[in-house]
């Protein structure tokens, strides 16, 4: 498959959204009352950035849906696991220097340790744990999708959306929540459907609609409570509106074409997204406490410009360096044959 600039752009946008949504973990957003135009504006961006993981899951389905051989499906986990290990080797010592003291290993189930945090994918690495499971499961999904015609695939995608997100359509517990945890598979199927059906959506249409959805979600948040964000209208990554937001962003960007020079820049930078996602933890814990005087709704935009944007840039560049190291180590494994990422 020819490398697509739009997919590289989605990778980088996904990291930008991750860093953006993490801002709200550190600027007291979730403790502020849902009152006023400044809070409404913050809600809009919080909802938009919250689509980050859905975007990545759709990209997994888009890129992996034609792989049915076990070797092709699982080989991609090698640089992921090596990259994760290298990131932990950087993050853990820094956390020790920052005053987070715990034993290297503990046999007490209730006590945290560095080894336990590593094998249980602590910090920001919950997504990596989920991704590994999705990749292991992907050959079975791909085999099923391969035997569906376009019309059946579209119907299946709609069924998956309904089964995993319908619970979030109402605050009343009218629809069982049993299947909602399958939302990563839904995103994967959506990405595969985009790869197969190739819907043509202009960037301004996809991004504009995602922003309109987020404005509606922000209005719902404001109208449903005067307390903190979690007391009002909210939903997780598997929520229907979060899915629609992620889908609109993906559809708006995946067909974007740029010049040859910019395409090379995007391709190079996108290689550092995974590691940058993990390493952003370092900058988050160091930088946001420096601007406590700005942790009010009318100053969130200032925190974003002064801290969040530089954090994104530094995370991406540092992630690229670690990614290069992970790739070099991966290529020393005899059975691992390097292929061009798409």
mmCIF file of N, CA and C in Angstrom, residues 172-242:
data_model
loop_
_atom_site.group_PDB
_atom_site.id
_atom_site.type_symbol
_atom_site.label_atom_id
_atom_site.label_comp_id
_atom_site.label_asym_id
_atom_site.label_seq_id
_atom_site.Cartn_x
_atom_site.Cartn_y
_atom_site.Cartn_z
ATOM 1 N N UNK A 172 -31.004 6.915 31.242
ATOM 2 C CA UNK A 172 -31.752 5.805 31.822
ATOM 3 C C UNK A 172 -31.116 4.485 31.401
ATOM 4 N N UNK A 173 -31.095 3.536 32.294
ATOM 5 C CA UNK A 173 -30.462 2.254 32.010
ATOM 6 C C UNK A 173 -31.435 1.341 31.275
ATOM 7 N N UNK A 174 -31.843 1.797 30.072
ATOM 8 C CA UNK A 174 -32.831 1.041 29.305
ATOM 9 C C UNK A 174 -32.177 -0.014 28.422
ATOM 10 N N UNK A 175 -30.934 0.214 28.040
ATOM 11 C CA UNK A 175 -30.228 -0.703 27.142
ATOM 12 C C UNK A 175 -29.054 -1.298 27.904
ATOM 13 N N UNK A 176 -28.931 -2.624 27.952
ATOM 14 C CA UNK A 176 -27.845 -3.260 28.716
ATOM 15 C C UNK A 176 -26.469 -2.774 28.290
ATOM 16 N N UNK A 177 -25.571 -2.709 29.267
ATOM 17 C CA UNK A 177 -24.223 -2.206 29.036
ATOM 18 C C UNK A 177 -23.213 -3.337 28.831
ATOM 19 N N UNK A 178 -23.698 -4.561 28.656
ATOM 20 C CA UNK A 178 -22.813 -5.718 28.611
ATOM 21 C C UNK A 178 -21.736 -5.614 27.535
ATOM 22 N N UNK A 179 -22.111 -5.092 26.366
ATOM 23 C CA UNK A 179 -21.229 -5.143 25.219
ATOM 24 C C UNK A 179 -20.442 -3.853 24.985
ATOM 25 N N UNK A 180 -20.595 -2.877 25.844
ATOM 26 C CA UNK A 180 -19.958 -1.578 25.590
ATOM 27 C C UNK A 180 -18.434 -1.661 25.608
ATOM 28 N N UNK A 181 -17.870 -2.628 26.340
ATOM 29 C CA UNK A 181 -16.416 -2.732 26.417
ATOM 30 C C UNK A 181 -15.789 -3.198 25.104
ATOM 31 N N UNK A 182 -16.619 -3.590 24.135
ATOM 32 C CA UNK A 182 -16.110 -3.999 22.823
ATOM 33 C C UNK A 182 -15.882 -2.799 21.887
ATOM 34 N N UNK A 183 -15.952 -1.593 22.414
ATOM 35 C CA UNK A 183 -15.849 -0.419 21.540
ATOM 36 C C UNK A 183 -14.546 -0.370 20.741
ATOM 37 N N UNK A 184 -13.388 -0.906 21.233
ATOM 38 C CA UNK A 184 -12.205 -0.892 20.364
ATOM 39 C C UNK A 184 -12.427 -1.666 19.060
ATOM 40 N N UNK A 185 -13.187 -2.765 19.129
ATOM 41 C CA UNK A 185 -13.481 -3.534 17.920
ATOM 42 C C UNK A 185 -14.359 -2.718 16.976
ATOM 43 N N UNK A 186 -15.290 -1.948 17.543
ATOM 44 C CA UNK A 186 -16.144 -1.093 16.709
ATOM 45 C C UNK A 186 -15.314 -0.076 15.944
ATOM 46 N N UNK A 187 -14.407 0.596 16.639
ATOM 47 C CA UNK A 187 -13.531 1.553 15.959
ATOM 48 C C UNK A 187 -12.704 0.852 14.885
ATOM 49 N N UNK A 188 -12.202 -0.337 15.192
ATOM 50 C CA UNK A 188 -11.409 -1.099 14.232
ATOM 51 C C UNK A 188 -12.229 -1.388 12.983
ATOM 52 N N UNK A 189 -13.466 -1.833 13.169
ATOM 53 C CA UNK A 189 -14.347 -2.139 12.037
ATOM 54 C C UNK A 189 -14.652 -0.874 11.243
ATOM 55 N N UNK A 190 -14.835 0.248 11.919
ATOM 56 C CA UNK A 190 -15.085 1.507 11.222
ATOM 57 C C UNK A 190 -13.888 1.883 10.342
ATOM 58 N N UNK A 191 -12.671 1.723 10.885
ATOM 59 C CA UNK A 191 -11.487 2.005 10.092
ATOM 60 C C UNK A 191 -11.381 1.096 8.882
ATOM 61 N N UNK A 192 -11.716 -0.193 9.077
ATOM 62 C CA UNK A 192 -11.701 -1.140 7.958
ATOM 63 C C UNK A 192 -12.738 -0.768 6.906
ATOM 64 N N UNK A 193 -13.908 -0.312 7.364
ATOM 65 C CA UNK A 193 -14.961 0.092 6.431
ATOM 66 C C UNK A 193 -14.530 1.297 5.604
ATOM 67 N N UNK A 194 -13.834 2.241 6.223
ATOM 68 C CA UNK A 194 -13.331 3.402 5.482
ATOM 69 C C UNK A 194 -12.322 2.951 4.435
ATOM 70 N N UNK A 195 -11.447 2.021 4.804
ATOM 71 C CA UNK A 195 -10.440 1.506 3.853
ATOM 72 C C UNK A 195 -11.128 0.866 2.650
ATOM 73 N N UNK A 196 -12.180 0.097 2.897
ATOM 74 C CA UNK A 196 -12.852 -0.630 1.820
ATOM 75 C C UNK A 196 -13.750 0.290 0.985
ATOM 76 N N UNK A 197 -14.555 1.108 1.651
ATOM 77 C CA UNK A 197 -15.588 1.880 0.956
ATOM 78 C C UNK A 197 -15.078 3.215 0.424
ATOM 79 N N UNK A 198 -13.988 3.728 1.015
ATOM 80 C CA UNK A 198 -13.355 4.974 0.556
ATOM 81 C C UNK A 198 -14.342 6.136 0.419
ATOM 82 N N UNK A 199 -15.063 6.474 1.473
ATOM 83 C CA UNK A 199 -15.984 7.616 1.386
ATOM 84 C C UNK A 199 -15.214 8.911 1.140
ATOM 85 N N UNK A 200 -15.785 9.769 0.328
ATOM 86 C CA UNK A 200 -15.129 11.026 -0.019
ATOM 87 C C UNK A 200 -15.750 12.165 0.789
ATOM 88 N N UNK A 201 -15.006 12.611 1.767
ATOM 89 C CA UNK A 201 -15.443 13.709 2.629
ATOM 90 C C UNK A 201 -14.372 14.786 2.589
ATOM 91 N N UNK A 202 -14.765 15.997 2.309
ATOM 92 C CA UNK A 202 -13.811 17.097 2.267
ATOM 93 C C UNK A 202 -13.357 17.446 3.678
ATOM 94 N N UNK A 203 -12.108 17.888 3.832
ATOM 95 C CA UNK A 203 -11.601 18.210 5.178
ATOM 96 C C UNK A 203 -12.492 19.178 5.940
ATOM 97 N N UNK A 204 -12.975 20.226 5.288
ATOM 98 C CA UNK A 204 -13.801 21.195 5.999
ATOM 99 C C UNK A 204 -15.127 20.588 6.433
ATOM 100 N N UNK A 205 -15.612 19.592 5.700
ATOM 101 C CA UNK A 205 -16.854 18.935 6.081
ATOM 102 C C UNK A 205 -16.649 18.056 7.310
ATOM 103 N N UNK A 206 -15.613 17.202 7.273
ATOM 104 C CA UNK A 206 -15.363 16.313 8.397
ATOM 105 C C UNK A 206 -15.004 17.061 9.664
ATOM 106 N N UNK A 207 -14.067 17.992 9.557
ATOM 107 C CA UNK A 207 -13.630 18.731 10.740
ATOM 108 C C UNK A 207 -14.714 19.688 11.225
ATOM 109 N N UNK A 208 -15.444 20.286 10.289
ATOM 110 C CA UNK A 208 -16.527 21.189 10.675
ATOM 111 C C UNK A 208 -17.636 20.461 11.420
ATOM 112 N N UNK A 209 -18.009 19.275 10.931
ATOM 113 C CA UNK A 209 -19.057 18.510 11.596
ATOM 114 C C UNK A 209 -18.602 18.032 12.973
ATOM 115 N N UNK A 210 -17.332 17.624 13.083
ATOM 116 C CA UNK A 210 -16.829 17.208 14.398
ATOM 117 C C UNK A 210 -16.874 18.359 15.391
ATOM 118 N N UNK A 211 -16.560 19.565 14.923
ATOM 119 C CA UNK A 211 -16.605 20.728 15.810
ATOM 120 C C UNK A 211 -18.044 21.048 16.209
ATOM 121 N N UNK A 212 -18.992 20.932 15.278
ATOM 122 C CA UNK A 212 -20.399 21.158 15.611
ATOM 123 C C UNK A 212 -20.896 20.151 16.655
ATOM 124 N N UNK A 213 -20.483 18.893 16.498
ATOM 125 C CA UNK A 213 -20.861 17.880 17.484
ATOM 126 C C UNK A 213 -20.328 18.253 18.859
ATOM 127 N N UNK A 214 -19.073 18.685 18.903
ATOM 128 C CA UNK A 214 -18.455 19.046 20.184
ATOM 129 C C UNK A 214 -19.103 20.281 20.795
ATOM 130 N N UNK A 215 -19.550 21.197 19.974
ATOM 131 C CA UNK A 215 -20.278 22.362 20.497
ATOM 132 C C UNK A 215 -21.599 21.921 21.124
ATOM 133 N N UNK A 216 -22.269 20.964 20.489
ATOM 134 C CA UNK A 216 -23.490 20.433 21.065
ATOM 135 C C UNK A 216 -23.234 19.699 22.365
ATOM 136 N N UNK A 217 -22.151 18.930 22.421
ATOM 137 C CA UNK A 217 -21.799 18.208 23.647
ATOM 138 C C UNK A 217 -21.441 19.182 24.764
ATOM 139 N N UNK A 218 -20.714 20.255 24.414
ATOM 140 C CA UNK A 218 -20.367 21.261 25.419
ATOM 141 C C UNK A 218 -21.612 21.933 25.976
ATOM 142 N N UNK A 219 -22.574 22.218 25.108
ATOM 143 C CA UNK A 219 -23.833 22.816 25.559
ATOM 144 C C UNK A 219 -24.572 21.870 26.497
ATOM 145 N N UNK A 220 -24.557 20.567 26.171
ATOM 146 C CA UNK A 220 -25.195 19.575 27.045
ATOM 147 C C UNK A 220 -24.518 19.529 28.401
ATOM 148 N N UNK A 221 -23.186 19.624 28.412
ATOM 149 C CA UNK A 221 -22.452 19.612 29.677
ATOM 150 C C UNK A 221 -22.832 20.804 30.542
ATOM 151 N N UNK A 222 -22.921 21.966 29.917
ATOM 152 C CA UNK A 222 -23.245 23.185 30.655
ATOM 153 C C UNK A 222 -24.680 23.149 31.192
ATOM 154 N N UNK A 223 -25.598 22.632 30.387
ATOM 155 C CA UNK A 223 -27.014 22.666 30.764
ATOM 156 C C UNK A 223 -27.400 21.608 31.792
ATOM 157 N N UNK A 224 -26.593 20.562 31.932
ATOM 158 C CA UNK A 224 -26.985 19.457 32.812
ATOM 159 C C UNK A 224 -26.433 19.563 34.228
ATOM 160 N N UNK A 225 -25.525 20.509 34.477
ATOM 161 C CA UNK A 225 -25.021 20.656 35.841
ATOM 162 C C UNK A 225 -24.355 22.014 36.030
ATOM 163 N N UNK A 226 -24.360 22.477 37.281
ATOM 164 C CA UNK A 226 -23.584 23.649 37.672
ATOM 165 C C UNK A 226 -22.370 23.223 38.490
ATOM 166 N N UNK A 227 -22.208 21.918 38.649
ATOM 167 C CA UNK A 227 -21.073 21.391 39.406
ATOM 168 C C UNK A 227 -19.946 21.013 38.450
ATOM 169 N N UNK A 228 -19.101 20.066 38.860
ATOM 170 C CA UNK A 228 -17.985 19.655 38.033
ATOM 171 C C UNK A 228 -18.431 18.889 36.801
ATOM 172 N N UNK A 229 -17.530 18.753 35.845
ATOM 173 C CA UNK A 229 -17.833 18.142 34.554
ATOM 174 C C UNK A 229 -18.458 16.763 34.699
ATOM 175 N N UNK A 230 -17.930 15.943 35.587
ATOM 176 C CA UNK A 230 -18.396 14.560 35.720
ATOM 177 C C UNK A 230 -19.808 14.448 36.266
ATOM 178 N N UNK A 231 -20.342 15.532 36.816
ATOM 179 C CA UNK A 231 -21.697 15.519 37.369
ATOM 180 C C UNK A 231 -22.756 15.742 36.296
ATOM 181 N N UNK A 232 -22.345 16.185 35.124
ATOM 182 C CA UNK A 232 -23.302 16.469 34.067
ATOM 183 C C UNK A 232 -23.254 15.431 32.969
ATOM 184 N N UNK A 233 -23.595 15.851 31.760
ATOM 185 C CA UNK A 233 -23.595 14.946 30.615
ATOM 186 C C UNK A 233 -22.175 14.541 30.269
ATOM 187 N N UNK A 234 -21.934 13.249 30.236
ATOM 188 C CA UNK A 234 -20.606 12.764 29.885
ATOM 189 C C UNK A 234 -20.712 11.349 29.350
ATOM 190 N N UNK A 235 -19.675 10.868 28.704
ATOM 191 C CA UNK A 235 -19.612 9.499 28.212
ATOM 192 C C UNK A 235 -18.165 9.142 27.932
ATOM 193 N N UNK A 236 -17.893 7.833 27.839
ATOM 194 C CA UNK A 236 -16.540 7.359 27.643
ATOM 195 C C UNK A 236 -16.156 7.279 26.176
ATOM 196 N N UNK A 237 -15.031 6.612 25.905
ATOM 197 C CA UNK A 237 -14.536 6.490 24.534
ATOM 198 C C UNK A 237 -15.502 5.720 23.644
ATOM 199 N N UNK A 238 -16.333 4.870 24.232
ATOM 200 C CA UNK A 238 -17.273 4.098 23.442
ATOM 201 C C UNK A 238 -18.607 4.780 23.217
ATOM 202 N N UNK A 239 -18.771 5.993 23.715
ATOM 203 C CA UNK A 239 -20.025 6.717 23.549
ATOM 204 C C UNK A 239 -20.291 7.061 22.091
ATOM 205 N N UNK A 240 -21.569 7.099 21.718
ATOM 206 C CA UNK A 240 -21.945 7.326 20.328
ATOM 207 C C UNK A 240 -21.427 8.655 19.803
ATOM 208 N N UNK A 241 -21.487 9.703 20.634
ATOM 209 C CA UNK A 241 -21.064 11.017 20.152
ATOM 210 C C UNK A 241 -19.547 11.112 20.046
ATOM 211 N N UNK A 242 -18.854 10.423 20.932
ATOM 212 C CA UNK A 242 -17.395 10.365 20.825
ATOM 213 C C UNK A 242 -16.987 9.615 19.564
#
